[in-house]
Amino acid sequence: MNKYFFNIYKALYTVLIGMRITFKQMFRHAVTHQYPYQRPFEKKRNVRDIPKGYRGQLFNRIEDCIGCKKCEMICPVDCIAITTQKLPKGERLWDSMNVVHLKDRSEVVGFVEGDEKVAPDTTVTIKTRDEQTLTIPSGDIDRIVERKPVIFYLDKFDIDMSLCMYCGLCTEVCPTECLIMFDDMKGIEYSTFDRMELVFPFAKPEMYKDDAAVEAEEAT
Ligand code: SF4
Ligand code: SF4
């Protein structure tokens, strides 16, 4: 009999302990977020800095993409889809150029004059696409790569980030280094109600049109 009443007492005591914690919590700030409607963790100070070299969201600087499809072929999960049209024989969209990657992670696209190898304590002269001439100290340069002429029109260049496993292989093989992975908050988390929103299209068919065609289209 004693045990019976002791069990009732124990049950009530346990409930009261639980209710005490619940009651205390009612007067404190909520620590939960209505995710994905609220993303305050992106702004909170307790988020650590993203380390340099972190593999985040993929981005293609499509102006420098030559449509070689190396990234599509190496992707182990087929999340890159490219369709191209070959230009008529003998035609190319632009000549071979150089991409000068600076140590501050910016870059200059144009023609490097003279030797493309960077000797220490010298300067490198580059003629940009808008006909400017820039002289860059070799100490500021990380590396110089060659951007090959474009012989394909890119009709489609889609990356499905919902499939991507962030291995970075596609960026390693890209000969023009136009395919990169952001190392910032972009791509740190994805949440959407429609998976198609995670397919990022990069192709810009309009960039292949000459100025006259664009003006004619705009006039109509
Ligand atoms: S990072 Fe890896 S999985 Fe993602 S697109 Fe590139 S090759 Fe494919
Ligand atoms: S490997 Fe680079 S240049 Fe080739 S198609 Fe992919 S993004 Fe474009």
mmCIF file of C-alpha atoms and ligand atoms in Angstrom:
data_model
loop_
_atom_site.group_PDB
_atom_site.id
_atom_site.type_symbol
_atom_site.label_atom_id
_atom_site.label_comp_id
_atom_site.label_asym_id
_atom_site.label_seq_id
_atom_site.Cartn_x
_atom_site.Cartn_y
_atom_site.Cartn_z
ATOM 1 C CA MET A 1 0.000 0.000 0.000
ATOM 2 C CA ASN A 2 2.828 2.353 0.944
ATOM 3 C CA LYS A 3 4.484 1.638 -2.354
ATOM 4 C CA TYR A 4 1.255 2.536 -4.169
ATOM 5 C CA PHE A 5 1.115 6.019 -2.605
ATOM 6 C CA PHE A 6 4.849 6.466 -3.016
ATOM 7 C CA ASN A 7 4.513 5.856 -6.770
ATOM 8 C CA ILE A 8 1.711 8.444 -7.000
ATOM 9 C CA TYR A 9 3.871 10.945 -5.114
ATOM 10 C CA LYS A 10 6.859 10.208 -7.338
ATOM 11 C CA ALA A 11 4.816 10.643 -10.530
ATOM 12 C CA LEU A 12 3.382 13.976 -9.364
ATOM 13 C CA TYR A 13 6.792 15.185 -8.201
ATOM 14 C CA THR A 14 8.357 14.320 -11.572
ATOM 15 C CA VAL A 15 5.578 16.132 -13.450
ATOM 16 C CA LEU A 16 6.045 19.210 -11.240
ATOM 17 C CA ILE A 17 9.815 19.212 -11.863
ATOM 18 C CA GLY A 18 9.123 19.097 -15.597
ATOM 19 C CA MET A 19 6.510 21.845 -15.353
ATOM 20 C CA ARG A 20 8.944 24.014 -13.355
ATOM 21 C CA ILE A 21 11.413 23.878 -16.246
ATOM 22 C CA THR A 22 8.615 24.576 -18.755
ATOM 23 C CA PHE A 23 7.370 27.503 -16.674
ATOM 24 C CA LYS A 24 10.852 29.031 -16.411
ATOM 25 C CA GLN A 25 11.348 28.671 -20.158
ATOM 26 C CA MET A 26 8.133 30.622 -20.884
ATOM 27 C CA PHE A 27 9.826 33.840 -19.749
ATOM 28 C CA ARG A 28 13.028 33.363 -21.738
ATOM 29 C CA HIS A 29 13.785 34.327 -25.358
ATOM 30 C CA ALA A 30 12.972 31.601 -27.857
ATOM 31 C CA VAL A 31 16.095 29.959 -29.241
ATOM 32 C CA THR A 32 14.366 28.190 -32.094
ATOM 33 C CA HIS A 33 13.871 29.699 -35.564
ATOM 34 C CA GLN A 34 11.026 29.270 -37.999
ATOM 35 C CA TYR A 35 13.370 27.741 -40.535
ATOM 36 C CA PRO A 36 13.376 28.081 -43.526
ATOM 37 C CA TYR A 37 11.324 31.281 -43.236
ATOM 38 C CA GLN A 38 13.863 32.750 -40.842
ATOM 39 C CA ARG A 39 17.580 32.374 -41.322
ATOM 40 C CA PRO A 40 18.978 34.520 -38.542
ATOM 41 C CA PHE A 41 21.924 32.167 -38.025
ATOM 42 C CA GLU A 42 23.410 33.661 -41.204
ATOM 43 C CA LYS A 43 23.807 36.975 -39.424
ATOM 44 C CA LYS A 44 24.675 35.816 -35.937
ATOM 45 C CA ARG A 45 28.133 36.486 -34.652
ATOM 46 C CA ASN A 46 28.601 32.956 -33.449
ATOM 47 C CA VAL A 47 28.940 31.680 -37.038
ATOM 48 C CA ARG A 48 32.624 31.042 -37.615
ATOM 49 C CA ASP A 49 34.364 32.580 -40.614
ATOM 50 C CA ILE A 50 34.202 30.347 -43.652
ATOM 51 C CA PRO A 51 37.758 29.101 -44.218
ATOM 52 C CA LYS A 52 39.523 30.046 -47.436
ATOM 53 C CA GLY A 53 39.210 27.252 -49.941
ATOM 54 C CA TYR A 54 35.865 26.022 -48.587
ATOM 55 C CA ARG A 55 33.895 24.298 -51.334
ATOM 56 C CA GLY A 56 30.582 26.129 -51.507
ATOM 57 C CA GLN A 57 28.169 26.935 -54.288
ATOM 58 C CA LEU A 58 29.415 26.469 -57.827
ATOM 59 C CA PHE A 59 29.580 29.454 -60.133
ATOM 60 C CA ASN A 60 30.490 29.569 -63.805
ATOM 61 C CA ARG A 61 31.892 32.790 -65.249
ATOM 62 C CA ILE A 62 30.215 31.866 -68.503
ATOM 63 C CA GLU A 63 32.020 34.552 -70.525
ATOM 64 C CA ASP A 64 35.206 32.515 -70.107
ATOM 65 C CA CYS A 65 33.678 29.070 -70.551
ATOM 66 C CA ILE A 66 34.780 27.384 -73.766
ATOM 67 C CA GLY A 67 32.162 24.625 -73.686
ATOM 68 C CA CYS A 68 34.720 21.828 -73.535
ATOM 69 C CA LYS A 69 32.427 19.727 -71.269
ATOM 70 C CA LYS A 70 35.348 18.453 -69.186
ATOM 71 C CA CYS A 71 33.458 19.394 -66.017
ATOM 72 C CA GLU A 72 30.361 17.531 -67.173
ATOM 73 C CA MET A 73 32.358 14.415 -68.007
ATOM 74 C CA ILE A 74 34.258 14.260 -64.727
ATOM 75 C CA CYS A 75 31.258 14.920 -62.454
ATOM 76 C CA PRO A 76 30.597 11.638 -60.625
ATOM 77 C CA VAL A 77 26.916 12.366 -60.020
ATOM 78 C CA ASP A 78 25.948 13.968 -63.349
ATOM 79 C CA CYS A 79 24.763 17.235 -61.898
ATOM 80 C CA ILE A 80 26.178 19.380 -64.711
ATOM 81 C CA ALA A 81 24.201 19.481 -67.963
ATOM 82 C CA ILE A 82 25.702 21.244 -70.968
ATOM 83 C CA THR A 83 24.457 21.517 -74.516
ATOM 84 C CA THR A 84 26.458 23.288 -77.170
ATOM 85 C CA GLN A 85 26.350 24.120 -80.834
ATOM 86 C CA LYS A 86 29.536 24.072 -82.825
ATOM 87 C CA LEU A 87 30.386 27.249 -84.651
ATOM 88 C CA PRO A 88 30.753 27.044 -88.442
ATOM 89 C CA LYS A 89 34.176 25.797 -89.505
ATOM 90 C CA GLY A 90 36.877 28.425 -89.170
ATOM 91 C CA GLU A 91 34.808 30.709 -86.932
ATOM 92 C CA ARG A 92 35.621 31.476 -83.338
ATOM 93 C CA LEU A 93 34.075 33.816 -80.859
ATOM 94 C CA TRP A 94 37.261 35.380 -79.603
ATOM 95 C CA ASP A 95 40.964 34.782 -79.707
ATOM 96 C CA SER A 96 42.946 33.058 -77.054
ATOM 97 C CA MET A 97 43.409 35.299 -74.026
ATOM 98 C CA ASN A 98 45.044 35.188 -70.630
ATOM 99 C CA VAL A 99 43.458 35.293 -67.207
ATOM 100 C CA VAL A 100 45.804 36.892 -64.688
ATOM 101 C CA HIS A 101 44.839 35.745 -61.198
ATOM 102 C CA LEU A 102 45.980 38.218 -58.557
ATOM 103 C CA LYS A 103 46.832 37.355 -54.993
ATOM 104 C CA ASP A 104 43.904 39.445 -53.726
ATOM 105 C CA ARG A 105 41.711 36.910 -55.580
ATOM 106 C CA SER A 106 40.647 39.341 -58.310
ATOM 107 C CA GLU A 107 41.542 38.703 -61.920
ATOM 108 C CA VAL A 108 42.244 40.548 -65.142
ATOM 109 C CA VAL A 109 41.348 39.115 -68.552
ATOM 110 C CA GLY A 110 43.273 40.193 -71.635
ATOM 111 C CA PHE A 111 46.449 39.598 -73.610
ATOM 112 C CA VAL A 112 49.685 39.323 -71.657
ATOM 113 C CA GLU A 113 52.503 40.977 -73.591
ATOM 114 C CA GLY A 114 55.715 38.985 -73.851
ATOM 115 C CA ASP A 115 56.466 35.929 -71.775
ATOM 116 C CA GLU A 116 53.577 34.495 -69.768
ATOM 117 C CA LYS A 117 55.960 33.131 -67.163
ATOM 118 C CA VAL A 118 56.147 35.434 -64.156
ATOM 119 C CA ALA A 119 59.730 36.249 -63.150
ATOM 120 C CA PRO A 120 60.241 37.644 -59.638
ATOM 121 C CA ASP A 121 60.648 41.428 -59.199
ATOM 122 C CA THR A 122 59.378 42.284 -62.678
ATOM 123 C CA THR A 123 56.107 43.619 -64.065
ATOM 124 C CA VAL A 124 53.589 42.036 -66.392
ATOM 125 C CA THR A 125 51.809 44.131 -68.991
ATOM 126 C CA ILE A 126 48.319 43.094 -70.002
ATOM 127 C CA LYS A 127 46.042 44.606 -72.619
ATOM 128 C CA THR A 128 42.463 44.190 -71.439
ATOM 129 C CA ARG A 129 39.433 43.493 -73.583
ATOM 130 C CA ASP A 130 38.411 47.131 -73.368
ATOM 131 C CA GLU A 131 41.780 48.223 -74.801
ATOM 132 C CA GLN A 132 43.329 49.374 -71.531
ATOM 133 C CA THR A 133 46.956 48.628 -70.791
ATOM 134 C CA LEU A 134 47.690 47.566 -67.207
ATOM 135 C CA THR A 135 51.078 46.996 -65.645
ATOM 136 C CA ILE A 136 50.992 44.607 -62.715
ATOM 137 C CA PRO A 137 53.945 43.904 -60.361
ATOM 138 C CA SER A 138 54.859 40.218 -60.446
ATOM 139 C CA GLY A 139 54.583 40.083 -56.642
ATOM 140 C CA ASP A 140 50.821 40.707 -56.929
ATOM 141 C CA ILE A 141 50.277 37.836 -59.352
ATOM 142 C CA ASP A 142 49.256 34.388 -58.241
ATOM 143 C CA ARG A 143 49.226 32.726 -61.641
ATOM 144 C CA ILE A 144 48.455 33.291 -65.325
ATOM 145 C CA VAL A 145 46.299 30.866 -67.290
ATOM 146 C CA GLU A 146 45.386 30.768 -70.940
ATOM 147 C CA ARG A 147 41.759 31.107 -71.927
ATOM 148 C CA LYS A 148 41.261 29.217 -75.177
ATOM 149 C CA PRO A 149 39.132 30.572 -78.037
ATOM 150 C CA VAL A 150 35.453 29.680 -77.878
ATOM 151 C CA ILE A 151 34.368 27.421 -80.699
ATOM 152 C CA PHE A 152 31.008 26.434 -79.195
ATOM 153 C CA TYR A 153 27.860 28.322 -78.405
ATOM 154 C CA LEU A 154 26.618 27.261 -75.004
ATOM 155 C CA ASP A 155 22.863 26.731 -75.231
ATOM 156 C CA LYS A 156 22.596 25.283 -71.762
ATOM 157 C CA PHE A 157 24.884 25.134 -68.762
ATOM 158 C CA ASP A 158 22.904 23.987 -65.714
ATOM 159 C CA ILE A 159 24.235 22.810 -62.375
ATOM 160 C CA ASP A 160 21.894 20.934 -60.051
ATOM 161 C CA MET A 161 23.204 21.811 -56.612
ATOM 162 C CA SER A 162 20.770 19.371 -54.983
ATOM 163 C CA LEU A 163 22.835 16.529 -56.475
ATOM 164 C CA CYS A 164 26.285 18.054 -56.070
ATOM 165 C CA MET A 165 28.526 16.404 -53.479
ATOM 166 C CA TYR A 166 31.036 19.273 -53.440
ATOM 167 C CA CYS A 167 34.000 17.163 -54.518
ATOM 168 C CA GLY A 168 35.399 20.045 -56.572
ATOM 169 C CA LEU A 169 36.590 17.789 -59.409
ATOM 170 C CA CYS A 170 34.810 19.924 -62.002
ATOM 171 C CA THR A 171 36.721 23.032 -60.923
ATOM 172 C CA GLU A 172 40.023 21.151 -61.031
ATOM 173 C CA VAL A 173 39.672 20.123 -64.665
ATOM 174 C CA CYS A 174 38.324 23.413 -66.004
ATOM 175 C CA PRO A 175 41.005 24.665 -68.394
ATOM 176 C CA THR A 176 39.991 28.312 -68.141
ATOM 177 C CA GLU A 177 39.311 28.289 -64.400
ATOM 178 C CA CYS A 178 35.938 29.854 -65.062
ATOM 179 C CA LEU A 179 34.175 27.279 -62.885
ATOM 180 C CA ILE A 180 34.699 28.069 -59.231
ATOM 181 C CA MET A 181 33.230 27.255 -55.834
ATOM 182 C CA PHE A 182 32.364 30.174 -53.583
ATOM 183 C CA ASP A 183 33.991 30.109 -50.176
ATOM 184 C CA ASP A 184 31.435 32.339 -48.520
ATOM 185 C CA MET A 185 27.916 31.958 -47.149
ATOM 186 C CA LYS A 186 26.522 31.129 -50.598
ATOM 187 C CA GLY A 187 25.660 27.448 -50.663
ATOM 188 C CA ILE A 188 26.275 26.985 -46.948
ATOM 189 C CA GLU A 189 22.763 25.606 -46.714
ATOM 190 C CA TYR A 190 19.970 25.047 -49.159
ATOM 191 C CA SER A 191 16.312 24.840 -48.337
ATOM 192 C CA THR A 192 13.532 25.302 -50.798
ATOM 193 C CA PHE A 193 10.045 23.993 -51.399
ATOM 194 C CA ASP A 194 10.835 23.321 -55.050
ATOM 195 C CA ARG A 195 13.939 21.343 -55.947
ATOM 196 C CA MET A 196 14.029 22.976 -59.369
ATOM 197 C CA GLU A 197 15.126 26.159 -57.608
ATOM 198 C CA LEU A 198 18.404 24.395 -56.880
ATOM 199 C CA VAL A 199 19.171 24.034 -60.575
ATOM 200 C CA PHE A 200 21.324 27.039 -61.428
ATOM 201 C CA PRO A 201 21.400 28.029 -65.107
ATOM 202 C CA PHE A 202 24.507 29.879 -66.321
ATOM 203 C CA ALA A 203 24.196 29.929 -70.115
ATOM 204 C CA LYS A 204 23.655 33.353 -71.606
ATOM 205 C CA PRO A 205 22.748 32.817 -75.256
ATOM 206 C CA GLU A 206 22.324 36.570 -75.676
ATOM 207 C CA MET A 207 26.053 37.160 -75.211
ATOM 208 C CA TYR A 208 26.773 35.549 -78.578
ATOM 209 C CA LYS A 209 24.624 37.989 -80.460
ATOM 210 C CA ASP A 210 26.385 40.920 -82.048
ATOM 211 C CA ASP A 211 25.403 44.464 -81.085
ATOM 212 C CA ALA A 212 23.344 44.995 -84.282
ATOM 213 C CA ALA A 213 21.167 41.930 -83.544
ATOM 214 C CA VAL A 214 20.596 43.050 -79.961
ATOM 215 C CA GLU A 215 19.635 46.564 -81.105
ATOM 216 C CA ALA A 216 17.266 45.128 -83.737
ATOM 217 C CA GLU A 217 15.605 42.918 -81.104
ATOM 218 C CA GLU A 218 15.251 45.799 -78.689
ATOM 219 C CA ALA A 219 13.698 47.974 -81.414
ATOM 220 C CA THR A 220 10.932 45.416 -82.114
HETATM 221 S S1 SF4 B 1 31.676 19.536 -57.206
HETATM 222 FE FE1 SF4 B 1 31.763 17.356 -57.786
HETATM 223 S S2 SF4 B 1 29.648 16.648 -57.655
HETATM 224 FE FE2 SF4 B 1 29.579 18.895 -57.687
HETATM 225 S S3 SF4 B 1 29.316 19.436 -59.837
HETATM 226 FE FE3 SF4 B 1 31.516 19.430 -59.426
HETATM 227 S S4 SF4 B 1 32.198 17.369 -59.991
HETATM 228 FE FE4 SF4 B 1 29.961 17.296 -59.759
HETATM 229 S S1 SF4 B 2 35.398 22.617 -67.893
HETATM 230 FE FE1 SF4 B 2 35.290 24.851 -67.668
HETATM 231 S S2 SF4 B 2 35.501 25.619 -69.768
HETATM 232 FE FE2 SF4 B 2 34.982 23.449 -69.932
HETATM 233 S S3 SF4 B 2 32.719 23.436 -70.119
HETATM 234 FE FE3 SF4 B 2 33.223 23.188 -67.935
HETATM 235 S S4 SF4 B 2 33.169 25.250 -67.111
HETATM 236 FE FE4 SF4 B 2 33.298 25.454 -69.336
#
